[in-house]
PDB file of C-alpha atoms in Angstrom:
ATOM      1  CA  UNK A 295     -17.782  -3.866 -14.972  1.00 91.00           C
ATOM      2  CA  UNK A 296     -20.590  -3.131 -17.425  1.00 93.00           C
ATOM      3  CA  UNK A 297     -21.361  -4.229 -20.980  1.00 95.00           C
ATOM      4  CA  UNK A 298     -21.952  -1.061 -23.008  1.00 94.00           C
ATOM      5  CA  UNK A 299     -24.156  -2.195 -25.891  1.00 94.00           C
ATOM      6  CA  UNK A 300     -25.433  -5.148 -27.880  1.00 96.00           C
ATOM      7  CA  UNK A 301     -27.416  -8.172 -26.803  1.00 97.00           C
ATOM      8  CA  UNK A 302     -25.984  -8.068 -23.250  1.00 97.00           C
ATOM      9  CA  UNK A 303     -26.250  -4.276 -22.896  1.00 96.00           C
ATOM     10  CA  UNK A 304     -26.343  -3.122 -19.298  1.00 94.00           C
ATOM     11  CA  UNK A 305     -25.252  -6.421 -17.742  1.00 95.00           C
ATOM     12  CA  UNK A 306     -22.972  -5.876 -14.748  1.00 93.00           C
ATOM     13  CA  UNK A 307     -20.318  -8.150 -13.297  1.00 94.00           C
ATOM     14  CA  UNK A 308     -18.687  -7.471  -9.947  1.00 92.00           C
ATOM     15  CA  UNK A 309     -14.922  -7.787 -10.132  1.00 90.00           C
ATOM     16  CA  UNK A 310     -13.335  -9.224  -6.973  1.00 88.00           C
ATOM     17  CA  UNK A 311     -11.317  -6.639  -5.059  1.00 85.00           C
ATOM     18  CA  UNK A 312      -8.357  -9.012  -4.955  1.00 86.00           C
ATOM     19  CA  UNK A 313      -7.839  -8.764  -8.727  1.00 86.00           C
ATOM     20  CA  UNK A 314      -4.601  -7.266 -10.024  1.00 77.00           C
ATOM     21  CA  UNK A 315      -6.107  -6.459 -13.432  1.00 73.00           C
ATOM     22  CA  UNK A 316      -7.395  -2.967 -14.118  1.00 71.00           C
ATOM     23  CA  UNK A 317     -10.327  -3.246 -16.502  1.00 76.00           C
ATOM     24  CA  UNK A 318     -10.572  -0.698 -19.296  1.00 83.00           C
ATOM     25  CA  UNK A 319     -12.821   2.023 -17.889  1.00 84.00           C
ATOM     26  CA  UNK A 320     -16.399   2.145 -19.167  1.00 87.00           C
ATOM     27  CA  UNK A 321     -15.723   5.663 -20.462  1.00 91.00           C
ATOM     28  CA  UNK A 322     -12.649   4.612 -22.456  1.00 93.00           C
ATOM     29  CA  UNK A 323     -14.294   1.391 -23.650  1.00 94.00           C
ATOM     30  CA  UNK A 324     -17.416   3.168 -24.869  1.00 94.00           C
ATOM     31  CA  UNK A 325     -15.384   5.816 -26.694  1.00 95.00           C
ATOM     32  CA  UNK A 326     -12.973   3.433 -28.412  1.00 97.00           C
ATOM     33  CA  UNK A 327     -15.848   1.251 -29.580  1.00 96.00           C
ATOM     34  CA  UNK A 328     -17.548   4.364 -30.987  1.00 96.00           C
ATOM     35  CA  UNK A 329     -14.361   5.048 -32.982  1.00 97.00           C
ATOM     36  CA  UNK A 330     -14.165   1.418 -34.095  1.00 97.00           C
ATOM     37  CA  UNK A 331     -17.687   1.508 -35.508  1.00 94.00           C
ATOM     38  CA  UNK A 332     -16.215   3.682 -38.272  1.00 94.00           C
ATOM     39  CA  UNK A 333     -13.836   0.851 -39.163  1.00 95.00           C
ATOM     40  CA  UNK A 334     -15.732  -2.381 -38.504  1.00 95.00           C
ATOM     41  CA  UNK A 335     -19.106  -4.007 -38.159  1.00 95.00           C
ATOM     42  CA  UNK A 336     -18.551  -6.511 -35.348  1.00 97.00           C
ATOM     43  CA  UNK A 337     -21.386  -8.802 -36.434  1.00 97.00           C
ATOM     44  CA  UNK A 338     -19.875 -12.158 -37.394  1.00 97.00           C
ATOM     45  CA  UNK A 339     -16.228 -11.143 -36.871  1.00 97.00           C
ATOM     46  CA  UNK A 340     -13.505 -13.373 -35.441  1.00 98.00           C
ATOM     47  CA  UNK A 341     -11.859 -11.548 -32.549  1.00 98.00           C
ATOM     48  CA  UNK A 342      -8.853 -12.040 -30.301  1.00 98.00           C
ATOM     49  CA  UNK A 343      -8.558 -10.488 -26.834  1.00 98.00           C
ATOM     50  CA  UNK A 344      -4.955 -10.640 -25.564  1.00 98.00           C
ATOM     51  CA  UNK A 345      -4.183 -10.024 -21.878  1.00 97.00           C
ATOM     52  CA  UNK A 346      -7.939 -10.364 -21.334  1.00 97.00           C
ATOM     53  CA  UNK A 347      -7.795  -9.531 -17.615  1.00 95.00           C
ATOM     54  CA  UNK A 348     -11.381  -9.312 -16.382  1.00 94.00           C
ATOM     55  CA  UNK A 349     -12.850 -10.195 -19.779  1.00 96.00           C
ATOM     56  CA  UNK A 350     -14.477  -6.794 -20.199  1.00 95.00           C
ATOM     57  CA  UNK A 351     -13.482  -6.508 -23.872  1.00 97.00           C
ATOM     58  CA  UNK A 352     -14.276 -10.175 -24.554  1.00 98.00           C
ATOM     59  CA  UNK A 353     -17.811  -9.742 -23.215  1.00 97.00           C
ATOM     60  CA  UNK A 354     -18.288  -6.501 -25.162  1.00 97.00           C
ATOM     61  CA  UNK A 355     -17.197  -8.213 -28.388  1.00 98.00           C
ATOM     62  CA  UNK A 356     -19.612 -11.100 -27.825  1.00 98.00           C
ATOM     63  CA  UNK A 357     -22.418  -8.675 -27.010  1.00 98.00           C
ATOM     64  CA  UNK A 358     -21.759  -6.829 -30.278  1.00 97.00           C
ATOM     65  CA  UNK A 359     -22.168 -10.004 -32.322  1.00 97.00           C
ATOM     66  CA  UNK A 360     -18.704 -11.443 -32.919  1.00 98.00           C
ATOM     67  CA  UNK A 361     -19.100 -15.031 -34.078  1.00 97.00           C
ATOM     68  CA  UNK A 362     -15.911 -16.166 -32.343  1.00 97.00           C
ATOM     69  CA  UNK A 363     -13.785 -14.618 -29.609  1.00 98.00           C
ATOM     70  CA  UNK A 364     -10.545 -16.121 -28.363  1.00 98.00           C
ATOM     71  CA  UNK A 365      -9.712 -14.694 -24.951  1.00 98.00           C
ATOM     72  CA  UNK A 366      -6.150 -15.210 -23.682  1.00 98.00           C
ATOM     73  CA  UNK A 367      -5.364 -14.647 -20.005  1.00 97.00           C
ATOM     74  CA  UNK A 368      -2.581 -16.234 -17.941  1.00 97.00           C
ATOM     75  CA  UNK A 369      -3.788 -15.470 -14.408  1.00 96.00           C
ATOM     76  CA  UNK A 370      -5.776 -18.403 -13.003  1.00 96.00           C
ATOM     77  CA  UNK A 371      -8.278 -16.300 -11.045  1.00 95.00           C
ATOM     78  CA  UNK A 372      -8.899 -13.897 -13.911  1.00 95.00           C
ATOM     79  CA  UNK A 373      -9.366 -16.799 -16.333  1.00 97.00           C
ATOM     80  CA  UNK A 374     -11.867 -18.412 -13.958  1.00 97.00           C
ATOM     81  CA  UNK A 375     -13.744 -15.093 -13.654  1.00 96.00           C
ATOM     82  CA  UNK A 376     -14.019 -14.844 -17.451  1.00 97.00           C
ATOM     83  CA  UNK A 377     -15.306 -18.427 -17.611  1.00 98.00           C
ATOM     84  CA  UNK A 378     -17.870 -17.665 -14.880  1.00 97.00           C
ATOM     85  CA  UNK A 379     -19.094 -14.573 -16.746  1.00 97.00           C
ATOM     86  CA  UNK A 380     -19.473 -16.588 -19.953  1.00 98.00           C
ATOM     87  CA  UNK A 381     -21.426 -19.241 -18.053  1.00 97.00           C
ATOM     88  CA  UNK A 382     -23.768 -16.599 -16.571  1.00 96.00           C
ATOM     89  CA  UNK A 383     -24.474 -15.340 -20.096  1.00 96.00           C
ATOM     90  CA  UNK A 384     -24.797 -18.915 -21.428  1.00 96.00           C
ATOM     91  CA  UNK A 385     -22.316 -17.803 -24.087  1.00 95.00           C
ATOM     92  CA  UNK A 386     -20.564 -20.463 -26.167  1.00 93.00           C
ATOM     93  CA  UNK A 387     -18.914 -18.335 -28.896  1.00 94.00           C
ATOM     94  CA  UNK A 388     -15.813 -17.732 -26.812  1.00 96.00           C
ATOM     95  CA  UNK A 389     -12.724 -19.821 -26.278  1.00 96.00           C
ATOM     96  CA  UNK A 390     -11.227 -18.619 -22.973  1.00 98.00           C
ATOM     97  CA  UNK A 391      -7.625 -19.792 -22.888  1.00 98.00           C
ATOM     98  CA  UNK A 392      -5.475 -19.778 -19.781  1.00 98.00           C
ATOM     99  CA  UNK A 393      -2.178 -19.187 -21.535  1.00 98.00           C
ATOM    100  CA  UNK A 394       0.862 -16.976 -21.835  1.00 98.00           C
ATOM    101  CA  UNK A 395       0.137 -14.391 -24.552  1.00 98.00           C
ATOM    102  CA  UNK A 396       3.641 -14.555 -26.023  1.00 97.00           C
ATOM    103  CA  UNK A 397       3.515 -18.350 -26.367  1.00 97.00           C
ATOM    104  CA  UNK A 398       0.016 -18.091 -27.832  1.00 98.00           C
ATOM    105  CA  UNK A 399       1.164 -15.560 -30.446  1.00 97.00           C
ATOM    106  CA  UNK A 400       4.152 -17.749 -31.370  1.00 96.00           C
ATOM    107  CA  UNK A 401       1.987 -20.834 -31.931  1.00 96.00           C
ATOM    108  CA  UNK A 402      -1.165 -19.273 -33.379  1.00 97.00           C
ATOM    109  CA  UNK A 403      -1.884 -19.889 -37.060  1.00 95.00           C
ATOM    110  CA  UNK A 404      -5.359 -18.359 -37.170  1.00 96.00           C
ATOM    111  CA  UNK A 405      -6.229 -14.885 -38.444  1.00 98.00           C
ATOM    112  CA  UNK A 406      -8.623 -12.516 -36.711  1.00 98.00           C
ATOM    113  CA  UNK A 407     -10.677  -9.608 -38.024  1.00 98.00           C
ATOM    114  CA  UNK A 408     -10.213  -7.717 -34.769  1.00 98.00           C
ATOM    115  CA  UNK A 409      -7.462  -7.963 -32.172  1.00 98.00           C
ATOM    116  CA  UNK A 410      -7.403  -6.140 -28.853  1.00 98.00           C
ATOM    117  CA  UNK A 411      -4.397  -6.201 -26.506  1.00 98.00           C
ATOM    118  CA  UNK A 412      -4.312  -4.629 -23.052  1.00 96.00           C
ATOM    119  CA  UNK A 413      -1.042  -5.697 -21.401  1.00 95.00           C
ATOM    120  CA  UNK A 414       0.065  -4.428 -18.008  1.00 93.00           C
ATOM    121  CA  UNK A 415       1.424  -0.939 -18.685  1.00 90.00           C
ATOM    122  CA  UNK A 416       4.676  -1.782 -16.854  1.00 90.00           C
ATOM    123  CA  UNK A 417       5.339  -4.907 -18.953  1.00 93.00           C
ATOM    124  CA  UNK A 418       8.904  -4.658 -20.271  1.00 95.00           C
ATOM    125  CA  UNK A 419       7.943  -6.318 -23.581  1.00 95.00           C
ATOM    126  CA  UNK A 420       5.066  -3.854 -24.169  1.00 96.00           C
ATOM    127  CA  UNK A 421       6.833  -1.854 -26.927  1.00 96.00           C
ATOM    128  CA  UNK A 422       7.394  -5.021 -28.989  1.00 96.00           C
ATOM    129  CA  UNK A 423       3.784  -6.265 -28.913  1.00 97.00           C
ATOM    130  CA  UNK A 424       2.567  -4.509 -32.096  1.00 98.00           C
ATOM    131  CA  UNK A 425       5.451  -6.005 -34.079  1.00 97.00           C
ATOM    132  CA  UNK A 426       4.831  -9.454 -32.572  1.00 96.00           C
ATOM    133  CA  UNK A 427       1.101  -9.422 -33.366  1.00 97.00           C
ATOM    134  CA  UNK A 428       1.426  -7.916 -36.832  1.00 97.00           C
ATOM    135  CA  UNK A 429       4.579  -9.877 -37.678  1.00 96.00           C
ATOM    136  CA  UNK A 430       2.856 -13.201 -37.010  1.00 95.00           C
ATOM    137  CA  UNK A 431       0.145 -12.319 -39.550  1.00 94.00           C
ATOM    138  CA  UNK A 432      -2.626 -12.749 -36.955  1.00 97.00           C
ATOM    139  CA  UNK A 433      -4.580  -9.800 -38.339  1.00 98.00           C
ATOM    140  CA  UNK A 434      -6.792 -10.682 -41.307  1.00 97.00           C
ATOM    141  CA  UNK A 435      -6.773  -8.350 -44.349  1.00 96.00           C
ATOM    142  CA  UNK A 436      -8.959  -5.338 -43.584  1.00 96.00           C
ATOM    143  CA  UNK A 437      -8.789  -6.065 -39.854  1.00 97.00           C
ATOM    144  CA  UNK A 438      -8.015  -3.701 -36.980  1.00 98.00           C
ATOM    145  CA  UNK A 439      -5.614  -4.172 -34.083  1.00 98.00           C
ATOM    146  CA  UNK A 440      -6.246  -2.002 -31.009  1.00 98.00           C
ATOM    147  CA  UNK A 441      -3.424  -1.719 -28.513  1.00 98.00           C
ATOM    148  CA  UNK A 442      -4.102  -0.199 -25.089  1.00 96.00           C
ATOM    149  CA  UNK A 443      -1.085   1.334 -23.372  1.00 95.00           C
ATOM    150  CA  UNK A 444       0.083   4.092 -21.053  1.00 90.00           C
ATOM    151  CA  UNK A 445       0.929   7.651 -22.075  1.00 91.00           C
ATOM    152  CA  UNK A 446       4.674   6.901 -22.132  1.00 90.00           C
ATOM    153  CA  UNK A 447       4.403   4.906 -25.368  1.00 94.00           C
ATOM    154  CA  UNK A 448       4.185   6.367 -28.859  1.00 95.00           C
ATOM    155  CA  UNK A 449       3.562   4.086 -31.825  1.00 97.00           C
ATOM    156  CA  UNK A 450       2.828   6.806 -34.395  1.00 96.00           C
ATOM    157  CA  UNK A 451       5.915   5.939 -36.469  1.00 96.00           C
ATOM    158  CA  UNK A 452       4.984   2.262 -36.793  1.00 97.00           C
ATOM    159  CA  UNK A 453       4.311   1.421 -40.474  1.00 97.00           C
ATOM    160  CA  UNK A 454       0.881  -0.076 -39.669  1.00 97.00           C
ATOM    161  CA  UNK A 455      -0.210   2.727 -37.321  1.00 98.00           C
ATOM    162  CA  UNK A 456      -3.577   4.306 -38.180  1.00 97.00           C
ATOM    163  CA  UNK A 457      -4.481   6.582 -35.284  1.00 97.00           C
ATOM    164  CA  UNK A 458      -4.126   7.267 -31.565  1.00 98.00           C
ATOM    165  CA  UNK A 459      -6.905   7.996 -29.087  1.00 97.00           C
ATOM    166  CA  UNK A 460      -6.557   9.043 -25.476  1.00 96.00           C
ATOM    167  CA  UNK A 461      -9.241   8.968 -22.779  1.00 94.00           C
ATOM    168  CA  UNK A 462      -7.833  10.144 -19.479  1.00 88.00           C
ATOM    169  CA  UNK A 463      -4.887   7.894 -18.622  1.00 88.00           C
ATOM    170  CA  UNK A 464      -5.979   5.270 -21.168  1.00 92.00           C
ATOM    171  CA  UNK A 465      -4.309   5.378 -24.586  1.00 96.00           C
ATOM    172  CA  UNK A 466      -5.211   3.351 -27.642  1.00 97.00           C
ATOM    173  CA  UNK A 467      -3.141   2.939 -30.777  1.00 98.00           C
ATOM    174  CA  UNK A 468      -4.920   1.502 -33.811  1.00 98.00           C
ATOM    175  CA  UNK A 469      -3.124  -0.527 -36.465  1.00 98.00           C
ATOM    176  CA  UNK A 470      -4.140  -2.043 -39.809  1.00 96.00           C
TER     177      UNK A 470
END
């Protein structure tokens, strides 16, 4: 796993082979962040990374200057890996939470300028996630919500949908 740009550009972290999480590919990550640069300047933003997995997006957001990143991951080993990566970077702008995303969303009263969610593609609740995130008012005015999903999902009729991008088998739907 590699950090694409920013203050930690080029840093690599070896993901244990035993991990169930599939990190967003470097190709897809680089391309979606290029698209996002047309929407946001990450410097000083408050960001939320749901289903953080390996922490790839969390680390990219910190590298790009987000002032606060909340990273939510339920799996114990993945959470520990994220914490270890943050320690190696001596990074203190991140709150890595070991928590269930759905419980976190229900109880969260904070707003974020940028939200990224990358649930397991086979998750049965996947189609409801945009409504859950946007319905709880987690996205600050002018913010962007990026939802990574498989090719079987289409969110283009959602009232907050902005655009869809596809990079190989990785699909992103953007919401405002």
